[in-house]
Amino acid sequence: MSVVATFEIGYLRILDEEGHLLETIPDFARDPKTLLTLYRYMILTRRFDAKAVALQRTGQMGTFPSSLGQEAFSVGIGHAIHKEDVFCPYYRDHGAMFLRGVKLSEVLAFWGGDERGSHYTRDKEDFPISIPIATQMLHAAGVAYAIKLRKQKRAVLTACGDGATSKSDFSQAINAAGTWHLPLVLVVNNNQWAISLPRDKQSAAKTLAQKAIAGGFRGLQVDGNDVIAVRHAVAEALDRARDGEGPSLIEAISYRLCDHTTADDASRYVNKEDLKEAWRHEPIIRLRNYLIHQDFITEQYDEEIQQACDHEVEEAVEEYLNTEPQKPESMFDYLYAKLPKTLTEQRNEVMGV
Amino acid sequence: MSVVATFEIGYLRILDEEGHLLETIPDFARDPKTLLTLYRYMILTRRFDAKAVALQRTGQMGTFPSSLGQEAFSVGIGHAIHKEDVFCPYYRDHGAMFLRGVKLSEVLAFWGGDERGSHYTRDKEDFPISIPIATQMLHAAGVAYAIKLRKQKRAVLTACGDGATSKSDFSQAINAAGTWHLPLVLVVNNNQWAISLPRDKQSAAKTLAQKAIAGGFRGLQVDGNDVIAVRHAVAEALDRARDGEGPSLIEAISYRLCDHTTADDASRYVNKEDLKEAWRHEPIIRLRNYLIHQDFITEQYDEEIQQACDHEVEEAVEEYLNTEPQKPESMFDYLYAKLPKTLTEQRNEVMGV
Amino acid sequence: MSEITIAEALNQALNHEMAIDENVVVMGEDVGVNGGVFRITKGLQERYGAERVMDTPLSETMISGMSIGMAAQGLKPVAEFQFMGFIYPGFDQIISHASRLRNRTRGRLTCPVVYRAPYGSGIHAPEHHSESTEALFAHIPGLRVVIPSSPARAYGLLLASIRDPDPVVFLEPKRLYRMMKQDVPDNGEALPLDQCFVLREGKDVTLVTWGAMIHETRQAAETLEAEGIEAEVIDVATIKPLDIETILKSVQKTGRCVVIHEAARTCGVGAEIVAQISEKGLMDLLAPMQRVTGYDTIMPYNKLEKHYMPSVGRILLAVKTVMEYV
Amino acid sequence: MSEITIAEALNQALNHEMAIDENVVVMGEDVGVNGGVFRITKGLQERYGAERVMDTPLSETMISGMSIGMAAQGLKPVAEFQFMGFIYPGFDQIISHASRLRNRTRGRLTCPVVYRAPYGSGIHAPEHHSESTEALFAHIPGLRVVIPSSPARAYGLLLASIRDPDPVVFLEPKRLYRMMKQDVPDNGEALPLDQCFVLREGKDVTLVTWGAMIHETRQAAETLEAEGIEAEVIDVATIKPLDIETILKSVQKTGRCVVIHEAARTCGVGAEIVAQISEKGLMDLLAPMQRVTGYDTIMPYNKLEKHYMPSVGRILLAVKTVMEYV
Ligand SMILES: Cc1ncc(C[n+]2csc(CCOP(=O)(O)OP(=O)(O)O)c2C)c(N)n1
Ligand SMILES: Cc1ncc(C[n+]2csc(CCOP(=O)(O)OP(=O)(O)O)c2C)c(N)n1
Ligand SMILES: [Mg+2]
Ligand SMILES: [Mg+2]
């Protein structure tokens, strides 16, 4: 038997848990302002998250998926992508969405049960959150195809969880990306759980990054709790995509530090010790340590950031809670470009006419 | 960046085009009787095939997918599988089905538009031909799961084409096989075409065998025109499966020497020169050359085999053409175990009652 | 004697059947350790092991496709889809294979699978968690479609569905999971799968419904009673095959009929019921029938979902309309 | 002036629209070099290149999913499914996303895709190549479902579907692809997507149908004419949204109605039509309506397919039944 093909999967980590450098720092991360932006968005994401969970617990919002522990992933990818690129997120990508210009109040509206939360006042092309798992990956492939057809120098970024890598839409997106050499970067937030299913029962693949091999393109792993590594690997992959060098699959390894959603009780299936251990690796402390080592931040400045974030969240909550509800008949108003006459009667019924 | 995983894909070929050995001959192939059985079934498959196409052309049968050029694949896998194993075929697996005990006349009935063609008088567990591409791979995974649950020492074999490897059901079966370490062997008949789509537009993966890496298990390539290599690799994989060593994916490389089906005209998209070149590699001559080199066969004996096969085919055609058609109301008789009373009226209508 | 909810009754039925028939296996996302997102499979994995209560990877295609191979080997898979809105990746395998395996092999291979899914709105869940698309399955020959609406029917119909030798799509009105309690003895007695249940007799108007709308319909019937109108309430329960006889008999008596369902109106199961009544019972009708249904628009997100769901008020209005004809 | 078939008319429409609108792209299995298994996309790749006439890998999930992303970017994908029986792996993306993108984003992103598929029986093809499941799509809010039945309507309705700003499921009765010819000027004129076509006027009975059954229905109407019965024949053409007004107007005149379709009866589109007539036109009816449809069983393999498909004889029998009431 002769060997006809060989493959390897790499793993990138730049900052360790204590905030020490394991590799030379990438260029983008030499600028303290950039690091402070990443830090600030991670704090904002976490503060927002806690508030959103509280809103749900007090009956002021619907089911909500927390992104506790995923801040480096979300902020890292959101910071890597360029404004003119297109993002097709999944439901734990709030940090990235904020960086894309989606308003905090819009995210609250979405989870509060109001379609206007996906209207996006400040962005026109990104996809909204897709509830059926992994389906957004194929939308992203389609967007990338359109971009390629039009010879635009833009890239597409799409995200999903570890569980999502088992779905058809994921493998189809992988195959599409490879076949058409699409300007597409697929990132997997491997937080070790798909609701109650642990990563090792999701697939026998040693890494999820190696699923790219089925599509004939590069896959790699990064430490998903290391925002510098995530930001670096994703930005590089997006550059390649824009430069016509084809797609990448990036698996970011982290841990879900929260329940799956507010409808879940993870204590039923997550081992307490494992969870405690996972907290040791969480993304925010690590970056803060680095910022402190580097004298990029003081205790006091840190405090200010936290307060500013809280304030921003409070304002968003105000806006969310004070938004006039949609009219019931709005359920007909965006169904088609023009309401078919057969539906006028039903619309009138809803209006009580 | 550190390397966390490496993979390689091997390729097996034993007989070259002229029928010379490239590797030591596997044990099973030392027995001339076995080789003659393989040879005979390959001839039978080809003769049957030509006759079936003729029946279609003369309006005596429906659309038919020829397996011209796929005889080594089909007979190789059909010979490798044990009686007590389960086979979930695809529509170009007639040679394998014959080895499983499916009657030639049953295959004709199936393509002639008669459901009884899948009733199988001599087999009780194999799946019938599945028309929606790749769906049988998941049935096979389910059968393998049942076998594993019951701790039986049996394996499951399922086949598909190169195009099928793009379908969800294929990637899902790969993931299932890996996740549950199923006693399942998936074989891909890579005949370079999915109707008009050439292999390189189906996927950017260098090999189709590497799709196993996404599932975390072994994949390998064999020369699909070399019946000894196919038989050997598949039998070995089935042994592993029965021994609890998990699944395998085997890509067999051949060439479709015929139209996709009788409804297709491949001259629209297949290059004549390529086709001519492909004929140089076809499976039957190669084995015959080897048999002649080894003095396992004489011209005369060869002639006898061909005649015996023709005779068998003729008898099957007779049986097919002389079978009483099903009664129209039979369309209701296998819908449910017991016909719901609401359907009696419709059944009567069909009967003209 | 202890009273149990629909959720508990379903669990009781699964437990009962797994205990007496080792071929019964449960499969789906989070059905094992977690006991299912609605806790319907709670405790089963502890009792019957991870091989018979399988947590599957996140793939409905895989669930539906594998269940068919398992069933062909004589297992009786009870496959859970987490929400009805997530069945569709498994739709192909269900309608192209599960429903056809017996017919395709002239009875050689069969497919006794139960495809369970919570369905319907009213729990303030995100998009895709609230739809009612039973009509999609009711159109497919070879399937059965069953919807319980009380703890006793949940128990008896699920037992029947598991025992049925053919594939059953078993839809659970999630809004009712914990709404009511009933004494449901664990006696292993199945209910028939080819019969409607007359929940309340009445001579003035026939109200035909199923699933969670049983709740609003009964409330409407009570209000009507106070107004002197006796409504007959029929729970269709088995949507396919449809026991039209029971419905026709009722309409023969009342001459008036309102069909209520949560699903969108166009090509909903209500259309089939109204069509059959008009074909076979036209001469009994004293008034045109009415359908009270979800609208032909996308189920709104939860802030507006109550405006989409048929309300007691809308049912009463429809009844008033059909009663007006004299 | 040259007469063309439905297949050619569809090709002419695609050609026309690709020439004038560079956003129109064609995608599917074998649509490029091969021109589609039914040759509907013949010559397009030569003319517009492989990027605009995309041969896709063998995945309906991919086709339907990618089309949505492409459409959101302003392309107008015309996606071919090789046969209707192979749409289902793409069903989830169509009903969970294509139909919802506009609504979900309150109009920010839209999805002007046409999903084409040949459908229906009668060409002696293998299993899964002959079904008619238009009802599954007709039930889904946010979709349009369009079925042409003549070369002129094929041309005009396909143009309209491509230009429509929302997703359209466009089903082509493959038995008719080459059955008839008509002069169809390539004038770029679209036909309305919200209207039935009255193919033949008559005062005695209304025959409502679509797709390939137009053929048998017209034959029946001719036979009836010879017997002195004037049948009105309506081609529904746009199944969703349904132009019930035209149908009601006809039934108002005739008082009798037969609905004919190839699909299985239960929960077919015929049920919706009969239901609406009975709700809104009950007082006009002189006789109970009849449905002449495929049976509620699996489409038999080709040896028996003709026994499944509604025949002229069955239509005549149904008309006789509705005419008997006086
Ligand atoms: C098609 C589909 N099936 C099931 C669900 C229910 N569901 C929501 S999230 C989830 C788990 C996802 O896990 P993963 O992809 O790892 O993402 P994570 O939530 O861990 O970030 C499931 C099963 C769904 N939304 N869509
Ligand atoms: C789901 C589905 N889509 C499309 C088809 C139509 N179709 C039949 S065979 C075929 C090509 C299959 O190619 P491949 O898997 O390479 O097998 P081969 O025919 O070459 O042996 C296609 C597209 C189908 N049968 N099922
Ligand atoms: Mg996860
Ligand atoms: Mg092939």
XYZ file of N, CA and C in Angstrom, chain A residues 118-119 124-128 139 143 333-338, chain D residues 64-77 97-115 142 162-168:
168
model
N -33.764 41.889 14.558
C -32.883 41.485 13.453
C -32.929 42.462 12.289
N -33.512 43.620 12.526
C -33.560 44.580 11.424
C -32.246 45.335 11.270
N -26.301 46.325 7.103
C -27.288 45.957 6.087
C -27.139 44.546 5.546
N -26.001 43.931 5.715
C -25.772 42.663 5.015
C -25.613 41.436 5.899
N -25.250 41.623 7.163
C -25.062 40.459 8.022
C -26.357 39.679 8.182
N -26.205 38.392 8.331
C -27.379 37.564 8.584
C -27.798 37.698 10.048
N -29.076 37.505 10.297
C -29.542 37.481 11.687
C -29.181 36.140 12.319
N -25.816 29.632 4.305
C -26.099 30.991 3.848
C -24.773 31.708 3.597
N -23.430 33.590 0.301
C -22.938 34.973 0.277
C -21.530 34.990 -0.326
N -46.921 41.976 7.595
C -46.403 43.089 6.804
C -45.035 42.851 6.162
N -44.388 41.783 6.552
C -43.083 41.478 5.953
C -43.055 40.063 5.396
N -44.239 39.521 5.203
C -44.331 38.137 4.733
C -43.921 38.062 3.273
N -44.488 38.940 2.486
C -44.118 39.076 1.075
C -43.863 40.558 0.829
N -43.224 40.858 -0.299
C -43.027 42.265 -0.653
C -44.376 42.991 -0.681
N -45.367 42.299 -1.154
C -46.708 42.878 -1.237
C -47.689 41.828 -0.736
N -30.239 24.439 -1.757
C -31.249 25.306 -1.149
C -30.613 26.283 -0.168
N -29.639 25.810 0.606
C -29.020 26.687 1.602
C -28.213 27.808 0.974
N -27.404 27.470 -0.018
C -26.579 28.509 -0.646
C -27.428 29.525 -1.397
N -28.492 29.057 -2.001
C -29.333 29.974 -2.779
C -29.804 31.140 -1.908
N -29.990 30.870 -0.643
C -30.498 31.901 0.268
C -29.441 32.980 0.501
N -28.220 32.551 0.738
C -27.138 33.523 0.904
C -26.914 34.330 -0.363
N -27.003 33.654 -1.488
C -26.816 34.340 -2.766
C -27.918 35.384 -2.971
N -29.142 34.983 -2.674
C -30.276 35.895 -2.863
C -30.172 37.099 -1.936
N -29.693 36.847 -0.720
C -29.575 37.961 0.230
C -28.590 39.006 -0.282
N -27.676 38.586 -1.148
C -26.707 39.506 -1.743
C -27.240 40.138 -3.028
N -28.483 39.867 -3.350
C -29.065 40.511 -4.521
C -29.037 39.684 -5.788
N -28.463 38.492 -5.708
C -28.582 37.609 -6.871
C -30.007 37.055 -6.925
N -30.352 36.537 -8.099
C -31.667 35.896 -8.230
C -31.459 34.466 -8.694
N -31.173 33.581 -7.759
C -30.878 32.206 -8.146
C -32.133 31.483 -8.638
N -35.935 28.972 6.192
C -35.179 30.194 5.901
C -35.665 30.962 4.680
N -35.726 30.315 3.520
C -36.098 31.061 2.319
C -37.430 31.779 2.544
N -38.374 31.052 3.088
C -39.714 31.616 3.263
C -39.760 32.678 4.358
N -38.714 32.777 5.160
C -38.781 33.597 6.358
C -37.814 34.766 6.400
N -36.902 34.818 5.470
C -35.817 35.780 5.620
C -36.329 37.221 5.645
N -37.266 37.523 4.767
C -37.816 38.874 4.747
C -38.512 39.206 6.063
N -39.360 38.301 6.485
C -40.123 38.534 7.708
C -39.211 38.638 8.922
N -38.250 37.737 8.966
C -37.352 37.654 10.118
C -36.530 38.926 10.287
N -36.186 39.551 9.186
C -35.350 40.755 9.262
C -36.188 42.009 9.010
N -37.466 41.868 9.099
C -38.380 42.999 8.842
C -38.007 43.699 7.536
N -37.737 42.897 6.520
C -37.509 43.445 5.184
C -36.071 43.807 4.859
N -35.173 43.655 5.820
C -33.780 44.030 5.551
C -33.133 43.105 4.526
N -33.309 41.816 4.704
C -32.777 40.839 3.740
C -33.962 40.126 3.078
N -33.810 39.843 1.799
C -34.912 39.174 1.108
C -34.388 37.959 0.352
N -35.302 37.196 -0.193
C -34.898 35.909 -0.756
C -35.601 35.600 -2.082
N -35.221 36.323 -3.130
C -35.871 36.110 -4.427
C -35.323 34.900 -5.178
N -35.569 33.724 -4.644
C -35.096 32.495 -5.297
C -36.259 31.803 -6.005
N -35.991 31.180 -7.134
C -36.968 30.266 -7.738
C -36.435 28.848 -7.577
N -37.234 28.004 -6.923
C -36.876 26.592 -6.783
C -37.663 25.798 -7.818
N -45.195 32.354 3.309
C -43.989 33.002 2.814
C -43.522 32.459 1.474
N -39.217 34.567 -11.575
C -37.845 35.067 -11.406
C -37.881 36.520 -10.940
N -38.814 37.274 -11.495
C -38.886 38.698 -11.121
C -39.512 38.922 -9.755
N -40.227 37.960 -9.285
C -40.889 38.128 -7.994
C -39.831 38.308 -6.900
N -40.059 39.251 -6.012
C -39.041 39.516 -4.974
C -39.027 38.501 -3.837
N -39.823 37.474 -3.932
C -39.890 36.482 -2.857
C -39.709 35.075 -3.420
N -39.489 34.102 -2.531
C -39.210 32.750 -3.023
C -40.424 32.082 -3.677
N -40.163 31.426 -4.773
C -41.218 30.733 -5.507
C -40.813 29.278 -5.714
